[in-house]
XYZ file of C-alpha atoms in Angstrom:
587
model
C 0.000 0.000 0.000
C 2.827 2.238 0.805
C 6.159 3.241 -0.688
C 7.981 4.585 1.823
C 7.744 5.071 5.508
C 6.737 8.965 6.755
C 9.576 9.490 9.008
C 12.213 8.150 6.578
C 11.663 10.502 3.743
C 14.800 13.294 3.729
C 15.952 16.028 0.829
C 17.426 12.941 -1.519
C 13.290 12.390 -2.492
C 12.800 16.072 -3.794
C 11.288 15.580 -7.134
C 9.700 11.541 -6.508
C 5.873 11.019 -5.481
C 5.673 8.947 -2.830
C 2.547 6.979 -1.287
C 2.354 6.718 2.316
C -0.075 5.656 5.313
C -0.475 6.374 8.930
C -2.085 8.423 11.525
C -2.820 12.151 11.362
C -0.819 13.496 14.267
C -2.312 17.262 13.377
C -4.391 19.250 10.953
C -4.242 22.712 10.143
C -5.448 25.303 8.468
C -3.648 27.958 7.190
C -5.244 30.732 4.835
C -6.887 28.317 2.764
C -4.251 25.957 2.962
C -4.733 22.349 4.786
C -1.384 20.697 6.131
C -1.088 17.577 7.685
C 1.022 16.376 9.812
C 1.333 12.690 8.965
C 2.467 9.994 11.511
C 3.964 6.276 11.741
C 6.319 4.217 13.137
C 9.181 5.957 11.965
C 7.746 9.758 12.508
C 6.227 12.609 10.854
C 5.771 14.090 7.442
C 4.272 17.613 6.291
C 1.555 16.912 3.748
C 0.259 20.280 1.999
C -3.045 20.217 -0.049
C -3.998 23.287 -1.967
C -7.853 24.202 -2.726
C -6.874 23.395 -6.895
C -8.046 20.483 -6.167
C -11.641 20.753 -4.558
C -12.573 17.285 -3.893
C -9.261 16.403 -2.272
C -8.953 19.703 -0.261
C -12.577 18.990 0.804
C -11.189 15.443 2.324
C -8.420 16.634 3.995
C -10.556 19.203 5.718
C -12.668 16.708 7.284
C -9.617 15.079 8.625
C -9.604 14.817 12.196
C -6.734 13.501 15.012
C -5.375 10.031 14.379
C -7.694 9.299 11.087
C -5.812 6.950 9.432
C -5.174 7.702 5.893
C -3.368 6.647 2.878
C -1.268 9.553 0.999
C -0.144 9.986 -2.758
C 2.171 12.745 -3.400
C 5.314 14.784 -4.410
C 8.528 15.790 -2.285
C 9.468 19.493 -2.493
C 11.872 21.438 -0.957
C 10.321 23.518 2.159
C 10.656 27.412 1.461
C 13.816 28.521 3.537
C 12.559 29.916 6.323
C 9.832 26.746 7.184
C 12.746 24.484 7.012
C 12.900 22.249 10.783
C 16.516 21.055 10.956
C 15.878 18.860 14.306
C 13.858 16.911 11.996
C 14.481 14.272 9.567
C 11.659 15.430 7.373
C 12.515 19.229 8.471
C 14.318 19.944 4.576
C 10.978 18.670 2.704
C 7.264 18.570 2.584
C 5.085 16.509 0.407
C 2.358 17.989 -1.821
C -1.100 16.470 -1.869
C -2.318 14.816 -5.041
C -4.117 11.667 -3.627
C -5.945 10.939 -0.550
C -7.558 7.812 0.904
C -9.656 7.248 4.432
C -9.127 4.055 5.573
C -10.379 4.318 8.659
C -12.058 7.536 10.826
C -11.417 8.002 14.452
C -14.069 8.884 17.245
C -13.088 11.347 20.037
C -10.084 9.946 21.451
C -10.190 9.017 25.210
C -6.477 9.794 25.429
C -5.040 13.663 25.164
C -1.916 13.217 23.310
C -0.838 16.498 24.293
C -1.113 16.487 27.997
C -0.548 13.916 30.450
C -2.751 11.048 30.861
C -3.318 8.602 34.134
C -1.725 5.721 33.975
C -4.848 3.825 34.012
C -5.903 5.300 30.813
C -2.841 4.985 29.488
C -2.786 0.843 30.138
C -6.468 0.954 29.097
C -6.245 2.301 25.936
C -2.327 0.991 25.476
C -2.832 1.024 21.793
C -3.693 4.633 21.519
C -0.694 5.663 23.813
C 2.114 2.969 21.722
C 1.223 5.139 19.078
C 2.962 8.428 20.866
C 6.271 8.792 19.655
C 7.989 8.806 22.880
C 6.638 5.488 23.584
C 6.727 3.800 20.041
C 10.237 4.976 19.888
C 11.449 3.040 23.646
C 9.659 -0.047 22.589
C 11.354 -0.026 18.707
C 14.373 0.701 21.077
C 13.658 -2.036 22.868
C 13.616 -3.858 19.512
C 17.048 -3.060 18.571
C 18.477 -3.996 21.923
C 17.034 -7.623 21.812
C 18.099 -7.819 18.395
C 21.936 -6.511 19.069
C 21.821 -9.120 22.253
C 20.724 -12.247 20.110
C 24.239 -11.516 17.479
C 26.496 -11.169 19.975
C 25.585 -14.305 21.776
C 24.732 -16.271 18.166
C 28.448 -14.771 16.915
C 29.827 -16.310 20.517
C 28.691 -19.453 20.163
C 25.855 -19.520 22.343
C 22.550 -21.888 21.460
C 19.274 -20.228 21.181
C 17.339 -22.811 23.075
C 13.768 -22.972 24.519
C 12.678 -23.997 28.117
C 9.282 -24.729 29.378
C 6.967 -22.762 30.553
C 4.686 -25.054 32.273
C 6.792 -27.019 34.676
C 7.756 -27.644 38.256
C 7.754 -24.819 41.014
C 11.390 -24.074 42.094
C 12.671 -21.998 44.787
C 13.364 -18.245 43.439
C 12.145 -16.498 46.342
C 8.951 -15.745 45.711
C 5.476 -16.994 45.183
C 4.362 -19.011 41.976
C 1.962 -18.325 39.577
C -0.276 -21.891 39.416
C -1.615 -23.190 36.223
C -4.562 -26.296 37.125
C -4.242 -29.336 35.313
C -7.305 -30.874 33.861
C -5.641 -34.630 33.113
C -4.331 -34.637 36.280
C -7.079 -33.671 38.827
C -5.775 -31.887 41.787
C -2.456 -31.031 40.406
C -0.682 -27.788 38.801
C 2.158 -27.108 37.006
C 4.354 -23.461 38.039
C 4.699 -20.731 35.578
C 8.825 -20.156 35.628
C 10.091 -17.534 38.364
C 13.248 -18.345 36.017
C 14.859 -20.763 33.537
C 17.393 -22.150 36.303
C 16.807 -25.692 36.357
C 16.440 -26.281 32.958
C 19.607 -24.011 32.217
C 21.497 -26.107 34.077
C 20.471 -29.243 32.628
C 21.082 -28.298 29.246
C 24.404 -27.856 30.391
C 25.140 -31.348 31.578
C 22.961 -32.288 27.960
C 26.366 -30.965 26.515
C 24.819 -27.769 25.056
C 27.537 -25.548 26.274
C 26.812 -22.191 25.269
C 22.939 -22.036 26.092
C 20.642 -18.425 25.912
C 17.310 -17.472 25.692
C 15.104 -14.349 25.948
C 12.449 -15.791 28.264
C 9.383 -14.629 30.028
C 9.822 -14.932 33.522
C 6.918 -15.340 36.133
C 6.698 -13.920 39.574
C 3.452 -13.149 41.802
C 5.502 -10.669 44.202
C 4.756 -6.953 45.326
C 5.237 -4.736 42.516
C 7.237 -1.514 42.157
C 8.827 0.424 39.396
C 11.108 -2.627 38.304
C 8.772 -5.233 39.179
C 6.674 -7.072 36.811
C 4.489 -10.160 37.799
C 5.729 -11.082 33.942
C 9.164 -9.914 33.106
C 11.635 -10.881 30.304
C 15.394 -12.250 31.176
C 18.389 -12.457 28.788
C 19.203 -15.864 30.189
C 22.707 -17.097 29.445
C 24.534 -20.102 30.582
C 28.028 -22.246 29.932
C 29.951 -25.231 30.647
C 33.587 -24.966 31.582
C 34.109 -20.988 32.300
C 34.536 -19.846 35.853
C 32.935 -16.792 36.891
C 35.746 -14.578 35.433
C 35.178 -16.172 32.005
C 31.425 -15.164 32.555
C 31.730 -11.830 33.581
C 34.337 -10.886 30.550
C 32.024 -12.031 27.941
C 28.623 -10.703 29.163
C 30.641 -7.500 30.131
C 32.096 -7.021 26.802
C 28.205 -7.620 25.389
C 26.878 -4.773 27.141
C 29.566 -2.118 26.711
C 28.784 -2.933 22.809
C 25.299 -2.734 23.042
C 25.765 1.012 25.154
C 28.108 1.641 22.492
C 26.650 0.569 19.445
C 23.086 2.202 20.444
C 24.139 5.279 22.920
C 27.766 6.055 21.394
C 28.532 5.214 25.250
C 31.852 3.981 26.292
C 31.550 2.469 29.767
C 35.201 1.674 29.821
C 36.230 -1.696 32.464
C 34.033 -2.526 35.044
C 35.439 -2.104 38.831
C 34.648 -5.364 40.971
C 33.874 -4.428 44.319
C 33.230 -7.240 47.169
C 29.445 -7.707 48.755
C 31.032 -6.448 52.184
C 32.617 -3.991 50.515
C 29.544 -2.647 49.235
C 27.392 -2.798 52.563
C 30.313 -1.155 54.362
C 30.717 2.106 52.068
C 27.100 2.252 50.837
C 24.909 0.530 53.035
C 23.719 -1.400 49.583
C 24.679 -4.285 47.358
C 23.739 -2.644 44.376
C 25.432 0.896 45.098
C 25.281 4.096 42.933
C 28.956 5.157 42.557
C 27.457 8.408 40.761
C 27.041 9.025 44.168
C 29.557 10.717 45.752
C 28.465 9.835 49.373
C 29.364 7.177 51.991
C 28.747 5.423 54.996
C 31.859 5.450 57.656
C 31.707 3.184 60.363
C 32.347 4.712 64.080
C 31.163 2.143 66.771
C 34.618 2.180 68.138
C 34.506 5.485 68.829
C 31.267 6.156 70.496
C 31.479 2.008 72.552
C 31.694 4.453 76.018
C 29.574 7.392 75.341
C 26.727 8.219 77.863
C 24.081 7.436 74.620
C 22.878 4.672 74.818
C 21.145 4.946 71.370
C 24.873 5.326 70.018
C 26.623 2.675 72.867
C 24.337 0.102 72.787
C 24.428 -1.125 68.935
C 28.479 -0.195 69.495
C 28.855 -3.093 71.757
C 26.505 -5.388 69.930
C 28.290 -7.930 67.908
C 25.113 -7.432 65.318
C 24.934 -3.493 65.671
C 26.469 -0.538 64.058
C 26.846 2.945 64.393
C 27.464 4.784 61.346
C 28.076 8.266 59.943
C 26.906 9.928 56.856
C 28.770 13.230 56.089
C 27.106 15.801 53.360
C 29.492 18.572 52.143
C 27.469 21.659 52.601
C 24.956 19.830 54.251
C 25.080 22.388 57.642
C 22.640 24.577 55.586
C 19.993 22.206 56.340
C 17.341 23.706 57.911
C 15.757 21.788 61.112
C 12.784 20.564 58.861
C 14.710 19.425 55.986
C 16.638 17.113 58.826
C 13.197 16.441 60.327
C 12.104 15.182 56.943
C 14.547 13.028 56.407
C 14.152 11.075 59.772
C 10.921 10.538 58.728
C 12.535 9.029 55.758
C 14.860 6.884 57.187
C 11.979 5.083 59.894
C 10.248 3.964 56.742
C 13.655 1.560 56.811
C 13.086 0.733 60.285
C 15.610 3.556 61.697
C 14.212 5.469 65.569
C 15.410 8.449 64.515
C 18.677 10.013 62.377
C 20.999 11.724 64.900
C 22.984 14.862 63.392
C 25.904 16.900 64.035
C 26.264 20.289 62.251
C 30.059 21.609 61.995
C 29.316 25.150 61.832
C 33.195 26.429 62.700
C 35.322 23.229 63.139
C 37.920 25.746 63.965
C 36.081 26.720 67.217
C 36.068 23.264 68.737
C 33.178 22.461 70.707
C 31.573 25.644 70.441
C 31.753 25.190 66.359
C 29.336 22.120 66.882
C 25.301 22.007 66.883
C 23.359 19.386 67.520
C 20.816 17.832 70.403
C 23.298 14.976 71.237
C 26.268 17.335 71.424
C 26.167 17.611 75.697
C 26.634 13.245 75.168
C 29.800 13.423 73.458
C 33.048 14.713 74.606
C 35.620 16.398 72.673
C 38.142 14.200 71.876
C 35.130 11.732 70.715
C 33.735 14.721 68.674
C 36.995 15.405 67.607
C 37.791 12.226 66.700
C 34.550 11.869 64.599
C 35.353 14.733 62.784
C 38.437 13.142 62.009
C 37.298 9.861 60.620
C 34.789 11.335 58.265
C 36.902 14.570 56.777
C 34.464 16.419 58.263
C 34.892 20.621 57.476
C 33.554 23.664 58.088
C 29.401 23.372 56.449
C 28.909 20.087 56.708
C 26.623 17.988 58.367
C 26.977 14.535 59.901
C 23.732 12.162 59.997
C 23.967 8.990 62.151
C 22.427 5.555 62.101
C 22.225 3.456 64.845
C 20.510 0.259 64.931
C 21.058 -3.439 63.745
C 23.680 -3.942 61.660
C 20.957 -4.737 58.421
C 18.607 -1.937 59.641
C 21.330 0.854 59.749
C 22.489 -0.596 55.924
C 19.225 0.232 54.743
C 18.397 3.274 56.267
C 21.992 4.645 55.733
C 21.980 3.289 51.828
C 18.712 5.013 51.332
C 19.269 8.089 52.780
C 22.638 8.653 50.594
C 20.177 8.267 47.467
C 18.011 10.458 48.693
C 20.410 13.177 49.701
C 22.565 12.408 46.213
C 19.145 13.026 44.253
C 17.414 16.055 46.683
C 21.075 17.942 46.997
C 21.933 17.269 42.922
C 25.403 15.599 43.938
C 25.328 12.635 41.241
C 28.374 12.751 39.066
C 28.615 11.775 35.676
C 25.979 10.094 33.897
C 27.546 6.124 33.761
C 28.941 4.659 36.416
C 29.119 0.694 36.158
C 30.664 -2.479 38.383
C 30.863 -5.860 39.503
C 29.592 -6.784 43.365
C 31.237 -10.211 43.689
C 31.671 -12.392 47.201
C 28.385 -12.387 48.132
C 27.727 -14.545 51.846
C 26.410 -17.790 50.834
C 23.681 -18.089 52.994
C 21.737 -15.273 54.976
C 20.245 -16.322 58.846
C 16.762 -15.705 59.827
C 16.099 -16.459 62.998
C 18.397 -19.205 62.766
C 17.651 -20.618 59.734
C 19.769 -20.209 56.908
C 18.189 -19.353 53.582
C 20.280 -18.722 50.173
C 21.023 -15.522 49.344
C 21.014 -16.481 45.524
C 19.591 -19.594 44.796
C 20.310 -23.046 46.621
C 22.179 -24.204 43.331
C 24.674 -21.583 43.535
C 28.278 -23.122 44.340
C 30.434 -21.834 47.263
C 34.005 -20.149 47.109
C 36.842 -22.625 47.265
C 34.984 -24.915 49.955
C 34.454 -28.787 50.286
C 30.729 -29.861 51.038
C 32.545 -31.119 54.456
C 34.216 -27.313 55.366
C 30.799 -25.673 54.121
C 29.195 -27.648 56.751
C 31.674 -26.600 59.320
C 31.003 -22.939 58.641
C 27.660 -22.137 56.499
C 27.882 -18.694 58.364
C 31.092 -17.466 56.633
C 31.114 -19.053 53.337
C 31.287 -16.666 50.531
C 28.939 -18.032 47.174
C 30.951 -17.745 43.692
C 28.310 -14.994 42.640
C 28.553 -11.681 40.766
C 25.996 -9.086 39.687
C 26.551 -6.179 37.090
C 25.308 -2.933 38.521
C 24.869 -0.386 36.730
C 23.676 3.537 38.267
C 22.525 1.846 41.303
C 20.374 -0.562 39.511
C 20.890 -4.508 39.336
C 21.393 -4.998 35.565
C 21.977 -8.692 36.493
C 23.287 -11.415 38.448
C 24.677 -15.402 38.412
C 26.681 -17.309 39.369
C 28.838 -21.132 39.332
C 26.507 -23.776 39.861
C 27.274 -26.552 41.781
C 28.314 -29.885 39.627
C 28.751 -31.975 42.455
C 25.489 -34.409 43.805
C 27.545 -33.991 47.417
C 27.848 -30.844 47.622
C 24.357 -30.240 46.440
C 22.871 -31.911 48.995
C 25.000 -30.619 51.492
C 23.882 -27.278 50.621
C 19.913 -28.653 50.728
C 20.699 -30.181 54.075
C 21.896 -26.779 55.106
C 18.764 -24.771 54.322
C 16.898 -27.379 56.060
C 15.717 -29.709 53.247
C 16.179 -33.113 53.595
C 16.508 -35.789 51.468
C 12.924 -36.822 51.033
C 12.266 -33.212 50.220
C 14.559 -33.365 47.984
C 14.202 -36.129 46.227
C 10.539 -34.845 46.271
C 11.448 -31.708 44.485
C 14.705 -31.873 42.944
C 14.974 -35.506 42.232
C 15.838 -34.694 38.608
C 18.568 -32.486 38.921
C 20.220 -34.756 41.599
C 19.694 -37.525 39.218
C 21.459 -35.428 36.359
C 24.587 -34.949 38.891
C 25.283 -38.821 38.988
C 26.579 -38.771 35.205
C 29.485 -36.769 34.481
C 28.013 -32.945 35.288
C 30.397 -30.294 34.002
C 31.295 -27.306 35.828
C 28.915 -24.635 34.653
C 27.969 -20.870 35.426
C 25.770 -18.289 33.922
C 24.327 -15.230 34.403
C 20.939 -13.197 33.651
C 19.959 -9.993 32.709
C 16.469 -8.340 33.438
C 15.668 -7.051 29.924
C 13.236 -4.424 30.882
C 15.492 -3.154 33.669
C 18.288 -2.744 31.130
C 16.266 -0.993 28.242
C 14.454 1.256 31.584
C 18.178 3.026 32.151
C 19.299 2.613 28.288
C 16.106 5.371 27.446
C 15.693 7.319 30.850
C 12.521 5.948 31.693
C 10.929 5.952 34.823
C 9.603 2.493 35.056
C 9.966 -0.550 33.070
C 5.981 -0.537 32.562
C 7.637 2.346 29.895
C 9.172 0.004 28.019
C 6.819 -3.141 27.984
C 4.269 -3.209 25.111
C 1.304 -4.217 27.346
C 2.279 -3.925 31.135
C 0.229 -4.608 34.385
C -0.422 -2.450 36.557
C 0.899 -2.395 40.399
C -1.967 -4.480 41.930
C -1.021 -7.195 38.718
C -4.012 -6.235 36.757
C -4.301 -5.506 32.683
C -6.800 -2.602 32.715
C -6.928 -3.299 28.557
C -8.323 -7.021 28.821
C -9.739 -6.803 32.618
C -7.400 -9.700 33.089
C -7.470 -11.361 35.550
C -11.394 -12.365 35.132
C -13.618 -15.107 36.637
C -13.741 -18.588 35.357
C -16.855 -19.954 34.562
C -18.072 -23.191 36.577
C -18.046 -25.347 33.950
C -14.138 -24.769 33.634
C -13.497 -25.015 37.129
C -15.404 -28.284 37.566
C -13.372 -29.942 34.673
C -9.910 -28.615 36.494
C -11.528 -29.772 40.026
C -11.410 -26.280 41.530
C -13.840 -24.935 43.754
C -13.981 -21.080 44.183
C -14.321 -20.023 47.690
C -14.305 -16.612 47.397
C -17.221 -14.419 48.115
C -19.243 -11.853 46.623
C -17.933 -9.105 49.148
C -14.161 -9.942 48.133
């Protein structure tokens, strides 16, 4: 129907009629002139019909926003003053001689020149893919999948499938269920991930496996969080983790390269404890200037107990955040951001203001001055390079509670006080603990198939508490582009690692009786690694949420406002899947 696309046609078609179809992004009319501007998927045209031709001028007069029309015309060269050199089309318009409606358009229900809810926005997600900003992130989106798949194809890796219906595996949060109807009473797990299956296609001799895979989690949602998300799932046999973080690092400084002339340069590696120690996070924005400095040593004998009591707690920690400048504060702003930190669990956020650190003492404001003395306040000002105009804010608490409040308050006060520097700031976060203990149960901090450091099954057992897992995740701007690890390829230390987080062999068996069966016969050493696609095409375009860059997201409470998904089933379906609905009318 077409010959060219709208946003494609430039000063080299002056002189060549051209057919075209889209959407009318705009209609004016200008002294007896109609233009049109003419949109689709790869942007807009000028389209100018004169009143020499009644019929046709008549037509496009009764054009109306996001008509969609079919064009015949010829390029010309825009007089020099209308030319619009931020445009591609900006050197040329096209001049009317055919004109086609293919379909009208009733009053739209979006405004595509204000800002809409997002509920209308999901709702009528056709009408708003068709805004440039969007259409433009999701043919982005296009391009990055597309860049990903020949890399990986050019590096030997297998694009291979996994199922979707399958087994429900421990990823840390709930499954979505799918009934069976041959097999009464039973369900099959939508994927939280492809780990399993990864793994076995390993020891099937695959050895360079990936896959762009929905994923399936039924977990709180947030700006990141889908209940359906898409991984760039990657796996290998015989490459340690160095081997896996060289090759997936050198695929994303091409792909910020290739599509954002961005040169991230070598990625840093920075330990887990590392990380919690400087930035109270294991995903840490280094754009971010700020950091956490311990001081429990130096405030173990002050008369406070808020500060001395976590100080002599083998599980506390006191810590200090100084902000250059930061003495300007007023007593709200520092009211505020307690506030902020007890969403994080925090009591309170002590503060110090070094008005004069010249004067000593008398340079110093705060309420818990009269607790410290001076060579402790001296001594603090010390350890944090603390100088005239700053401000020192304190956490005191737990160790994990003071982490979290500390980490989020440094992104709070790098975004509120504009101290982020430069725009790309990526690294490795590697020697993760192996296992974290709740209440004295140890749960995985990865996965329960993710090998330790340099341990025997027999030593792990010894001390589960201070192994270190072989894991890494790519950060990127504060933002977990990704994370694997080594597997384990050994049935004993597999189920040493079960026994560990408490699940015993008839559990196992129960659940994981395949993969132990696999590691009886010859398992190679294998690792991977994946990437959350959305998260990574989120930062490549500056959008606020991945529901941005999804073609048909959910909302926060999981629900499609286009389809009214989820819905009802009807009873005949539920009686041939064996389900009884117990909910009632009032829920």
């Amino acid at each position: 129907m077409r010959t060219n696309y709208c946003g494609n046609i430039d000063a080299s078609y002056v002189g060549q009629t051209v057919t075209l179809c889209g959407w009318v992004n705009r209609r004016r009319d200008l002294g007896g002139v109609i233009f049109l501007d003419l949109r689709d998927r790869e942007g807009i045209v000028q389209v100018v019909y004169d009143p020499d031709l009644p019929e046709l001028f008549d037509t496009a007069n009764s054009l109306r926003q996001e008509f969609c029309v079919k064009i015949e015309g010829l390029v010309r060269a825009r007089p020099e003053g209308q030319i619009n050199k931020q445009m591609r089309t900006g050197e040329i318009e096209i001049l009317g001689k055919g004109l086609e409606i293919l379909s009208k358009a009733d009053v739209l229900p979006l405004d595509f020149n204000q800002e809409n809810s997002e509920e209308q926005r999901l709702r009528y997600r056709y009408l708003d893919l068709r805004r440039p900003e969007m259409s433009d992130k999701i043919k982005f989106r296009a391009r990055v999948t597309s860049a990903v798949r020949n890399f990986l194809d050019e590096n030997g890796f297998l694009d291979i499938e996994t199922p979707i219906l399958t087994k429900a595996t421990p990823e840390g949060a709930r499954d979505y269920l799918v009934p069976s109807r041959t097999h009464k009473g039973q369900f099959f797990a939508l994927p939280q991930s492809p780990q399993l299956f990864k793994q076995l296609l390993m020891m099937s001799g695959m050895d360079r496996y990936y896959q762009i895979v929905k994923c399936f989690r039924d977990e709180d949602l947030r700006a990141d969080r889908q209940p359906e998300f898409t991984q760039i799932d990657i796996e290998t046999t015989f490459m340690d983790a160095d081997g896996v973080m060289a090759v997936t690092e050198e695929m994303v400084r091409g792909l910020f390269n290739d599509l954002l002339d961005v040169e991230l340069g070598e990625f840093p590696k920075m330990s887990y404890a590392e990380a919690m120690q400087r930035y109270g996070s294991d995903k840490p924005d280094l754009r971010n200037p700020l950091e956490i400095v311990d001081v429990a040593d130096l405030v173990k004998d002050v008369d406070f107990k808020v500060f001395s009591g976590p100080a002599n707690d083998p599980k506390g920690r006191v810590a200090v955040i100084r902000v250059p400048g930061g003495a300007s504060l007023s007593r709200k702003n520092i009211d505020e951001y307690g506030k902020f930190v007890g969403i994080y669990g925090a009591k309170g956020l002590a503060w110090l203001k070094v008005n004069d650190k010249d004067a000593g003492m008398d340079g110093l404001q705060s309420p818990i001055l009269k607790f410290l003395s001076e060579e402790v306040a001296t001594a603090l000002l010390q350890r944090t390079g603390a100088e005239t105009g700053d401000i020192l804010l304190f956490g005191a608490d737990s160790y994990t509670v003071v982490c979290e409040a500390l980490g989020a308050l440094r992104l709070k006060l790098g975004t509120d006080l504009d101290l982020l520097q430069g725009e790309w700031r990526p690294l490795w976060v590697v020697d993760f603990p192996m296992f974290e203990e709740i209440d004295g149960q140890f749960h995985a901090l990865h996965h329960p198939f993710t090998a330790p450091r340099n341990m025997t099954p027999e030593e792990l057992a010894q001390a589960p508490g201070t192994a270190l897992s072989d894991a890494y995740d790519m950060v990127l701007n504060g933002v977990e582009l990704g994370g694997g690890s080594v597997r384990i390829h050994n049935q004993d230390m597999q189920q040493q690692v079960f026994s560990i987080l408490g699940i015993d062999a008839e559990e196992a068996r129960e659940k994981f009786g395949f993969l132990l069966d696999a590691l009886k016969f010859g398992a190679p050493p294998h690792a991977g690694l994946a990437f959350g696609l959305d998260r990574m095409v989120m930062l490549m375009t500056g959008s606020e949420s991945i529901r941005d860059v999804m073609a048909f997201p959910k909302t926060t409470t999981a629900a499609c406002p286009l389809t009214d998904a989820p819905g009802f089933a009807n009873p005949q379906q539920l009686q041939e899947l064996a389900i009884a609905s117990i909910v009632k009318d009032s829920e």
